[in-house]
Short mmCIF file of C-alpha atoms in Angstrom, two decimals:
data_model
loop_
_atom_site.label_atom_id
_atom_site.label_comp_id
_atom_site.label_asym_id
_atom_site.label_seq_id
_atom_site.Cartn_x
_atom_site.Cartn_y
_atom_site.Cartn_z
CA MET A 235 110.96 87.98 96.33
CA ILE A 236 107.17 87.60 96.48
CA PHE A 237 104.38 85.21 97.35
CA VAL A 238 101.19 84.98 95.32
CA ASN A 239 98.78 83.38 97.74
CA ASP A 240 100.79 80.34 98.97
CA GLU A 241 103.19 80.11 96.01
CA PHE A 242 106.68 81.60 96.30
CA TYR A 243 108.43 83.30 93.38
CA GLY A 244 112.11 83.88 94.09
CA HIS A 245 114.96 85.64 92.35
CA GLU A 246 115.41 82.66 90.02
CA TYR A 247 111.88 83.05 88.66
CA PHE A 248 112.42 86.73 87.91
CA HIS A 249 115.91 86.13 86.45
CA ASP A 250 114.52 83.50 84.07
CA ALA A 251 111.64 85.78 83.12
CA TYR A 252 114.01 88.67 82.33
CA GLU A 253 116.19 86.42 80.16
CA ALA A 254 113.10 85.27 78.24
CA PHE A 255 111.99 88.89 77.77
CA LYS A 256 115.44 89.89 76.47
CA ALA A 257 115.24 87.12 73.87
CA ASP A 258 111.73 88.11 72.80
CA PRO A 259 111.65 90.20 69.59
CA ILE A 260 109.11 92.62 71.10
CA LEU A 261 110.06 92.88 74.79
CA GLY A 262 113.74 92.69 73.88
CA ASP A 263 113.35 96.03 72.11
CA CYS A 264 111.18 97.76 74.72
CA ALA A 265 112.98 101.08 75.21
CA GLY A 266 110.68 104.02 74.50
CA LYS A 267 107.70 101.77 73.85
CA ARG A 268 104.53 101.47 75.88
CA PHE A 269 103.23 98.05 76.94
CA ALA A 270 99.79 97.33 78.35
CA ILE A 271 99.20 94.05 80.17
CA CYS A 272 95.97 92.34 81.17
CA SER A 273 96.69 89.09 82.98
CA GLU A 274 95.34 87.05 85.90
CA ASP A 275 98.93 86.10 86.86
CA PRO A 276 100.33 88.66 89.36
CA ALA A 277 103.86 87.23 89.22
CA TYR A 278 103.95 87.60 85.43
CA VAL A 279 102.51 91.13 85.64
CA LEU A 280 105.13 92.12 88.20
CA SER A 281 107.98 90.54 86.23
CA VAL A 282 106.98 92.56 83.14
CA CYS A 283 106.71 95.71 85.28
CA LEU A 284 110.16 95.34 86.84
CA TYR A 285 111.76 94.37 83.53
CA LEU A 286 110.33 97.37 81.68
CA ARG A 287 111.34 99.71 84.51
CA GLN A 288 114.91 98.42 84.28
CA HIS A 289 115.11 98.57 80.46
CA GLY A 290 113.44 101.89 79.65
CA GLY A 291 110.00 100.60 78.72
CA SER A 292 106.64 102.04 79.74
CA PHE A 293 104.09 99.93 81.60
CA TYR A 294 100.28 100.06 81.76
CA PRO A 295 98.63 97.39 83.97
CA ILE A 296 94.95 96.78 83.19
CA PHE A 297 92.58 95.25 85.77
CA ALA A 298 92.72 91.50 85.12
CA PRO A 299 88.99 90.67 84.66
CA THR A 300 88.70 93.26 81.85
CA PRO A 301 87.45 91.58 78.61
CA ARG A 302 89.98 91.51 75.77
CA LEU A 303 88.18 93.94 73.51
CA ALA A 304 87.78 96.38 76.40
CA ALA A 305 91.47 95.95 77.28
CA LYS A 306 92.37 96.72 73.67
CA ARG A 307 90.30 99.92 73.77
CA LEU A 308 92.00 100.98 77.00
CA ALA A 309 95.46 100.21 75.61
CA ASN A 310 94.77 102.18 72.44
CA ARG A 311 93.42 105.07 74.49
CA ALA A 312 96.64 105.06 76.51
CA ALA A 313 98.73 105.17 73.29
CA CYS A 314 100.31 101.76 73.89
CA HIS A 315 102.37 99.96 71.25
CA PHE A 316 101.59 96.43 72.46
CA LEU A 317 99.06 94.62 74.63
CA LEU A 318 100.20 91.55 76.56
CA PHE A 319 97.91 88.90 77.96
CA ASP A 320 98.99 85.75 79.77
CA LYS A 321 102.48 84.28 79.60
CA HIS A 322 103.26 82.39 76.37
CA GLN A 323 100.45 84.18 74.52
CA PRO A 324 101.49 86.41 71.60
CA ALA A 325 101.45 90.16 72.13
CA MET A 326 98.82 92.19 70.31
CA THR A 327 100.37 94.92 68.17
CA LEU A 328 98.58 98.28 68.35
CA GLN A 329 98.65 101.23 66.00
CA ASN A 330 100.84 103.68 67.87
CA SER A 331 104.18 105.02 66.70
CA THR A 332 104.92 107.66 69.36
CA VAL A 333 108.10 107.02 71.35
CA ASP A 334 108.28 107.81 75.07
CA LYS A 335 111.32 110.01 75.65
CA ASP A 336 111.11 109.10 79.35
CA ALA A 337 109.67 105.71 80.25
CA VAL A 338 106.52 105.94 82.35
CA LEU A 339 104.05 104.07 84.48
CA VAL A 340 100.61 104.54 82.96
CA GLN A 341 97.62 104.66 85.31
CA THR A 342 94.06 105.88 85.02
CA SER A 343 92.24 108.04 87.54
CA SER A 344 89.53 106.35 89.58
CA GLY A 345 86.78 107.88 87.48
CA THR A 346 84.62 108.69 90.50
CA THR A 347 83.71 112.08 89.04
CA GLY A 348 83.63 111.25 85.34
CA GLU A 349 85.52 109.47 82.55
CA PRO A 350 88.82 108.07 83.88
CA LYS A 351 91.84 110.05 82.71
CA VAL A 352 95.06 108.52 81.38
CA ILE A 353 97.88 109.61 83.69
CA THR A 354 101.59 109.01 83.18
CA ARG A 355 104.38 109.27 85.73
CA THR A 356 108.06 108.70 85.01
CA TRP A 357 109.82 105.82 86.70
CA GLN A 358 112.04 108.45 88.31
CA SER A 359 109.02 110.06 90.00
CA ILE A 360 107.86 106.62 91.19
CA ALA A 361 111.32 105.96 92.66
CA GLU A 362 111.23 109.30 94.46
CA GLU A 363 107.80 108.50 95.91
CA VAL A 364 108.92 105.06 97.09
CA GLU A 365 112.07 106.49 98.69
CA SER A 366 110.05 109.18 100.49
CA TYR A 367 107.41 106.65 101.59
CA VAL A 368 109.97 104.23 103.04
CA SER A 369 112.04 106.88 104.84
CA PHE A 370 108.99 108.64 106.32
CA PHE A 371 107.00 105.52 107.23
CA SER A 372 109.53 103.28 108.99
CA THR A 373 107.17 101.44 111.38
CA PRO A 374 106.44 98.52 108.99
CA HIS A 375 110.12 97.64 108.36
CA THR A 376 109.60 94.37 110.26
CA MET A 377 106.04 93.65 109.11
CA THR A 378 104.92 91.29 106.34
CA PRO A 379 102.81 93.12 103.74
CA LEU A 380 99.65 91.22 102.75
CA ILE A 381 98.38 92.93 99.62
CA ALA A 382 94.70 92.05 99.22
CA CYS A 383 93.99 94.55 96.46
CA PRO A 384 94.78 94.70 92.74
CA ILE A 385 98.40 95.42 91.84
CA THR A 386 97.07 97.03 88.67
CA HIS A 387 96.29 100.10 90.80
CA SER A 388 98.86 102.46 92.35
CA TYR A 389 97.88 101.53 95.91
CA GLY A 390 98.64 97.83 95.48
CA LEU A 391 101.54 98.17 93.05
CA ILE A 392 103.49 101.11 94.48
CA ALA A 393 102.56 101.36 98.18
CA GLY A 394 102.16 97.60 98.45
CA VAL A 395 104.67 95.78 96.24
CA LEU A 396 107.34 98.32 95.27
CA VAL A 397 107.61 99.72 98.80
CA ALA A 398 107.94 96.20 100.23
CA LEU A 399 110.71 95.31 97.77
CA LYS A 400 112.48 98.58 98.59
CA ARG A 401 112.39 97.62 102.29
CA GLY A 402 113.85 94.19 101.43
CA LEU A 403 110.64 92.45 102.51
CA THR A 404 108.72 89.62 100.83
CA PRO A 405 105.22 90.87 100.02
CA VAL A 406 102.32 88.43 99.84
CA ILE A 407 99.98 89.27 96.95
CA ILE A 408 96.56 87.82 97.68
CA ASN A 409 94.35 87.46 94.62
CA ASN A 410 92.32 84.69 96.20
CA ILE A 411 89.91 87.11 97.86
CA ASN A 412 87.99 84.41 99.65
CA PRO A 413 87.23 85.64 103.19
CA LYS A 414 88.12 82.28 104.76
CA TYR A 415 91.45 82.14 102.92
CA LEU A 416 92.28 85.74 103.81
CA LEU A 417 91.44 85.13 107.48
CA LYS A 418 93.63 82.01 107.51
CA THR A 419 96.53 83.93 105.96
CA LEU A 420 96.19 86.78 108.45
CA LEU A 421 96.07 84.40 111.41
CA ASN A 422 99.14 82.51 110.13
CA THR A 423 101.17 85.71 109.61
CA PRO A 424 101.89 87.16 113.09
CA ASN A 425 103.32 90.58 112.11
CA HIS A 426 101.09 91.18 109.12
CA LEU A 427 100.30 94.53 107.51
CA LEU A 428 97.11 94.24 105.48
CA TYR A 429 96.74 96.52 102.46
CA SER A 430 93.15 96.41 101.25
CA SER A 431 89.99 98.36 100.47
CA PRO A 432 87.69 99.73 103.19
CA ALA A 433 84.88 97.29 102.31
CA LEU A 434 87.09 94.20 102.53
CA ILE A 435 88.79 95.47 105.68
CA ASN A 436 85.39 95.87 107.32
CA SER A 437 84.44 92.31 106.32
CA VAL A 438 87.67 91.00 107.86
CA VAL A 439 87.01 92.90 111.09
CA GLN A 440 83.51 91.43 111.36
CA LEU A 441 84.72 87.86 110.72
CA TYR A 442 87.96 87.90 112.74
CA PRO A 443 87.98 85.64 115.83
CA LYS A 444 86.79 87.48 118.94
CA ASP A 445 89.87 86.50 120.94
CA GLN A 446 92.32 87.71 118.26
CA ARG A 447 93.48 91.15 117.09
CA LEU A 448 94.73 92.19 113.69
CA HIS A 449 98.36 93.30 113.85
CA ALA A 450 98.33 96.18 111.35
CA VAL A 451 95.99 97.47 108.66
CA MET A 452 96.50 100.11 105.98
CA THR A 453 93.37 101.68 104.53
CA SER A 454 93.08 104.01 101.56
CA GLY A 455 90.75 105.05 98.76
CA THR A 456 87.92 106.49 100.80
CA VAL A 457 87.30 107.54 104.40
CA LEU A 458 85.90 104.71 106.51
CA PRO A 459 82.39 105.25 107.89
CA GLY A 460 82.48 106.06 111.59
CA ALA A 461 81.09 102.71 112.74
CA TRP A 462 83.53 100.77 110.56
CA PHE A 463 86.46 102.83 111.81
CA ASP A 464 85.54 102.36 115.48
CA ALA A 465 85.30 98.59 114.97
CA LEU A 466 88.66 98.56 113.18
CA ARG A 467 90.37 100.56 115.94
CA GLU A 468 89.06 98.18 118.58
CA LYS A 469 90.18 95.10 116.66
CA THR A 470 93.60 96.26 115.40
CA LYS A 471 96.93 97.03 117.07
CA HIS A 472 98.14 99.45 114.36
CA VAL A 473 95.70 101.38 112.15
CA PHE A 474 97.44 103.18 109.30
CA GLN A 475 95.87 105.32 106.63
CA GLN A 476 97.27 106.81 103.45
CA TYR A 477 95.94 109.37 101.02
CA GLY A 478 96.93 110.00 97.44
CA CYS A 479 95.88 110.61 93.87
CA SER A 480 96.89 109.10 90.54
CA GLU A 481 98.83 112.20 89.47
CA ALA A 482 101.00 112.46 92.60
CA GLY A 483 100.95 108.97 94.09
CA CYS A 484 100.89 108.75 97.88
CA ILE A 485 100.56 112.22 99.41
CA ALA A 486 100.16 111.63 103.16
CA ILE A 487 100.41 108.78 105.66
CA ASN A 488 98.90 108.51 109.12
CA THR A 489 101.00 106.29 111.35
CA ASN A 490 98.52 106.39 114.25
CA THR A 491 95.02 107.00 112.95
CA LEU A 492 92.74 108.31 115.70
CA THR A 493 89.83 109.54 113.57
CA ALA A 494 88.57 108.28 110.22
CA ASN A 495 89.11 111.55 108.36
CA GLN A 496 92.64 112.14 109.70
CA ILE A 497 94.68 111.12 106.67
CA GLY A 498 98.09 111.95 108.04
CA GLN A 499 101.26 113.93 107.56
CA PRO A 500 102.35 114.88 104.03
CA LEU A 501 105.35 113.00 102.63
CA PRO A 502 108.54 115.10 102.71
CA HIS A 503 109.04 115.33 98.94
CA LEU A 504 105.73 117.20 98.50
CA GLN A 505 104.20 120.49 99.59
CA VAL A 506 100.52 120.27 100.51
CA PHE A 507 98.02 123.13 100.86
CA ALA A 508 94.43 122.97 102.14
CA GLY A 509 92.02 124.82 104.43
CA ASN A 510 93.01 126.01 107.91
CA ASP A 511 90.37 124.24 110.01
CA ALA A 512 87.26 122.05 109.86
CA SER A 513 84.93 125.03 109.54
CA CYS A 514 86.74 126.32 106.46
CA PRO A 515 87.98 123.45 104.27
CA ASP A 516 89.55 124.18 100.91
CA GLU A 517 90.81 122.15 97.97
CA ILE A 518 93.86 120.01 98.73
CA VAL A 519 96.57 121.21 96.35
CA ILE A 520 99.95 119.52 95.88
CA THR A 521 103.14 121.09 94.59
CA LYS A 522 106.32 119.28 93.65
CA GLY A 523 108.93 121.52 92.10
CA ASP A 524 107.23 123.45 89.30
CA VAL A 525 104.27 121.06 89.11
CA THR A 526 100.95 121.89 90.79
CA ILE A 527 98.27 119.20 91.19
CA HIS A 528 94.67 120.01 92.07
CA THR A 529 93.20 116.96 93.79
CA GLN A 530 89.54 118.10 93.68
CA ASP A 531 89.32 117.00 97.32
CA LEU A 532 88.31 119.27 100.18
CA GLY A 533 90.37 119.18 103.34
CA TYR A 534 92.23 121.13 105.99
CA ILE A 535 95.53 121.04 107.87
CA ASP A 536 95.48 121.36 111.66
CA ASP A 537 97.99 123.24 113.83
CA LYS A 538 100.14 120.09 114.10
CA GLY A 539 100.45 119.72 110.34
CA ALA A 540 98.06 116.78 110.01
CA LEU A 541 95.91 116.65 106.88
CA TYR A 542 92.17 115.93 107.17
CA PHE A 543 89.82 114.87 104.39
CA VAL A 544 86.33 116.39 104.24
CA SER A 545 84.83 115.46 100.87
CA ARG A 546 85.37 115.32 97.15
CA CYS A 547 84.69 118.79 95.77
CA ASP A 548 82.16 117.30 93.37
CA ASP A 549 80.53 115.24 96.14
CA MET A 550 79.69 118.24 98.32
CA ILE A 551 75.95 118.94 98.16
CA ASN A 552 74.77 122.55 97.96
CA VAL A 553 71.31 122.75 99.53
CA SER A 554 69.99 126.30 99.20
CA GLY A 555 73.52 127.69 99.58
CA LEU A 556 74.41 125.48 102.57
CA ASN A 557 77.20 122.90 102.23
CA VAL A 558 76.36 119.27 103.05
CA TYR A 559 79.17 116.69 103.28
CA PRO A 560 78.09 113.09 102.55
CA GLN A 561 80.14 111.50 105.32
CA ASP A 562 78.28 113.46 108.01
CA ILE A 563 74.98 111.88 106.96
CA GLU A 564 76.45 108.43 106.28
CA ASN A 565 77.88 108.21 109.80
CA VAL A 566 74.50 109.06 111.33
CA VAL A 567 72.64 106.50 109.20
CA LEU A 568 75.20 103.82 110.06
CA GLU A 569 74.37 104.30 113.75
CA ILE A 570 71.00 102.62 113.05
CA PRO A 571 71.51 99.04 114.33
CA ASP A 572 70.15 97.27 111.22
CA VAL A 573 72.07 99.37 108.67
CA THR A 574 75.32 97.83 107.39
CA GLU A 575 76.25 100.20 104.56
CA ALA A 576 75.20 103.70 103.47
CA ILE A 577 76.12 106.05 100.66
CA VAL A 578 74.97 109.65 100.25
CA PHE A 579 74.97 111.51 96.94
CA LYS A 580 73.19 114.42 95.27
CA ARG A 581 70.59 115.03 92.62
CA PRO A 582 69.43 118.32 91.08
CA ASP A 583 66.45 119.90 92.82
CA PRO A 584 64.23 122.63 91.29
CA PHE A 585 63.74 124.37 94.64
CA SER A 586 66.98 123.96 96.63
CA GLY A 587 69.44 123.53 93.75
CA GLU A 588 70.57 120.10 94.96
CA ARG A 589 69.03 117.55 97.33
CA VAL A 590 70.49 114.88 99.58
CA CYS A 591 69.95 111.28 98.42
CA LEU A 592 70.67 108.05 100.28
CA GLN A 593 71.13 104.41 99.36
CA PHE A 594 71.57 101.93 102.20
CA ILE A 595 71.82 98.23 102.96
CA ALA A 596 70.20 96.76 106.07
CA THR A 597 69.57 93.35 107.56
CA ASN A 598 65.82 94.07 107.75
CA GLN A 599 63.38 96.10 105.70
CA LEU A 600 63.32 99.71 106.95
CA GLU A 601 60.77 102.34 106.01
CA PRO A 602 62.24 105.54 104.53
CA SER A 603 60.24 107.56 107.06
CA ARG A 604 62.07 105.79 109.90
CA ILE A 605 65.44 106.74 108.38
CA ARG A 606 64.34 110.34 108.00
CA HIS A 607 63.01 110.49 111.57
CA TRP A 608 66.30 109.08 112.91
CA CYS A 609 68.28 111.66 110.97
CA GLY A 610 65.89 114.44 112.00
CA THR A 611 66.94 114.12 115.64
CA ARG A 612 70.65 114.16 114.80
CA LEU A 613 71.11 116.43 111.77
CA ALA A 614 70.13 119.91 110.64
CA SER A 615 67.04 120.11 108.43
CA TYR A 616 69.05 120.97 105.30
CA GLN A 617 71.14 117.79 105.78
CA LEU A 618 68.16 115.42 105.80
CA PRO A 619 67.94 112.84 102.99
CA VAL A 620 65.07 113.49 100.59
CA ASP A 621 65.39 110.44 98.33
CA ILE A 622 65.94 107.22 100.29
CA GLU A 623 66.38 103.78 98.76
CA GLN A 624 67.10 100.45 100.43
CA CYS A 625 68.99 98.05 98.15
CA GLU A 626 70.64 94.64 98.20
CA GLU A 627 74.02 95.91 97.00
CA ILE A 628 75.72 99.26 96.44
CA GLU A 629 77.74 99.03 93.25
CA LYS A 630 81.46 99.69 93.57
CA MET A 631 84.25 100.09 91.06
CA ALA A 632 87.23 97.72 90.78
CA ASN A 633 89.23 99.77 93.31
CA GLY A 634 86.44 99.57 95.89
CA LYS A 635 85.35 103.18 95.48
CA ILE A 636 81.79 104.40 94.97
CA ASN A 637 80.96 106.38 91.84
CA ARG A 638 78.66 109.00 93.37
CA LYS A 639 78.32 110.79 90.04
CA ALA A 640 76.83 107.66 88.46
CA LEU A 641 74.44 107.32 91.40
CA SER A 642 73.37 110.95 91.01
CA GLN A 643 72.42 110.23 87.40
CA SER A 644 70.35 107.16 88.28
CA THR A 645 66.59 107.49 88.05
CA ILE A 646 65.45 105.45 91.06
CA SER A 647 64.11 107.87 93.60
CA ILE A 648 61.88 107.19 96.60
CA PRO A 649 60.99 110.38 98.51
CA ALA A 650 61.00 109.92 102.28
CA LEU A 651 57.78 111.63 103.23
CA GLY A 652 56.63 111.96 106.80
#
């Protein structure tokens, strides 16, 4: 059924696991109950997931490196009855008596704009998403999914593992995120489809042998910077991109990504609304039956029905009434030869309302004034970064995303004068 790194777990492994769960006094009586799991063993996590889905239990996967006390807090916050750790370890009983009428997958939002929210989706809604994903996106039917991202998040679990199993494929879950190991696996898997985060994908592109091309890559989570995207396009036969949110799952897929912000055609089981063109973006809103989901993302739909991402609503910077979108500045800064990573965010400003702030990583020390001069010849004056900081590392969350809100609340600030 699956590989975890180089180890194969077949139907026999999952059959034996299910039999053990049925005999367990807690998992054997799982219907209507909510189970959190925090384990470094992807095969065990997946076996619990599939068992609970089949037997009416609810499932909440917690990112494996989370400390136990933190995992307990998360499980309590998500109203779980039990918290599982590694195989053969006793379950922790939690103080929750509410019964789930419909069994659910529990996820949390990314938390890029504040405290992560607990989000539940019924297994039926997950099945509908997977069915729509597979029928709409048929190109990878003969590809081997390499899932180099956590299966505790929707992207890895649903789009990666559950979609692969629905196709009848054998996904390879890679939790040995060592660049050399990942490169070896990619090179040894001819028709691979790599599911990963933008940062890791960019690292793979930089390290991949010059005389080789990646077969297929799926990116998600955030729009790739222009320079990263161009390098990926040059190095990869098939560049796919998907867009989604925790509440709705995957919303759109691009089967032939030509620009970084072109996030694809909406899946057929959803209705998607946004702005009409690049000059007038609006919030991306999803409807499914009677349910309306506000994504808090700005975007637009072109005359061919393709959805484009512009910015998070909360990430847009209002400078004296003029809208500034972080990606526009980031792409310009990344054109500087020494700059390898850039992130733009906002801080309050007593004169303009908000000001543009920049953190960047470079191979050499760069003066803030040089960055500002470079931008000054390529951007409008209201788009220019005011606070500029060079750093060794830009902190990311477990899913590879940047928390711009946290950056905006940081106190380090180096004005770029001159």
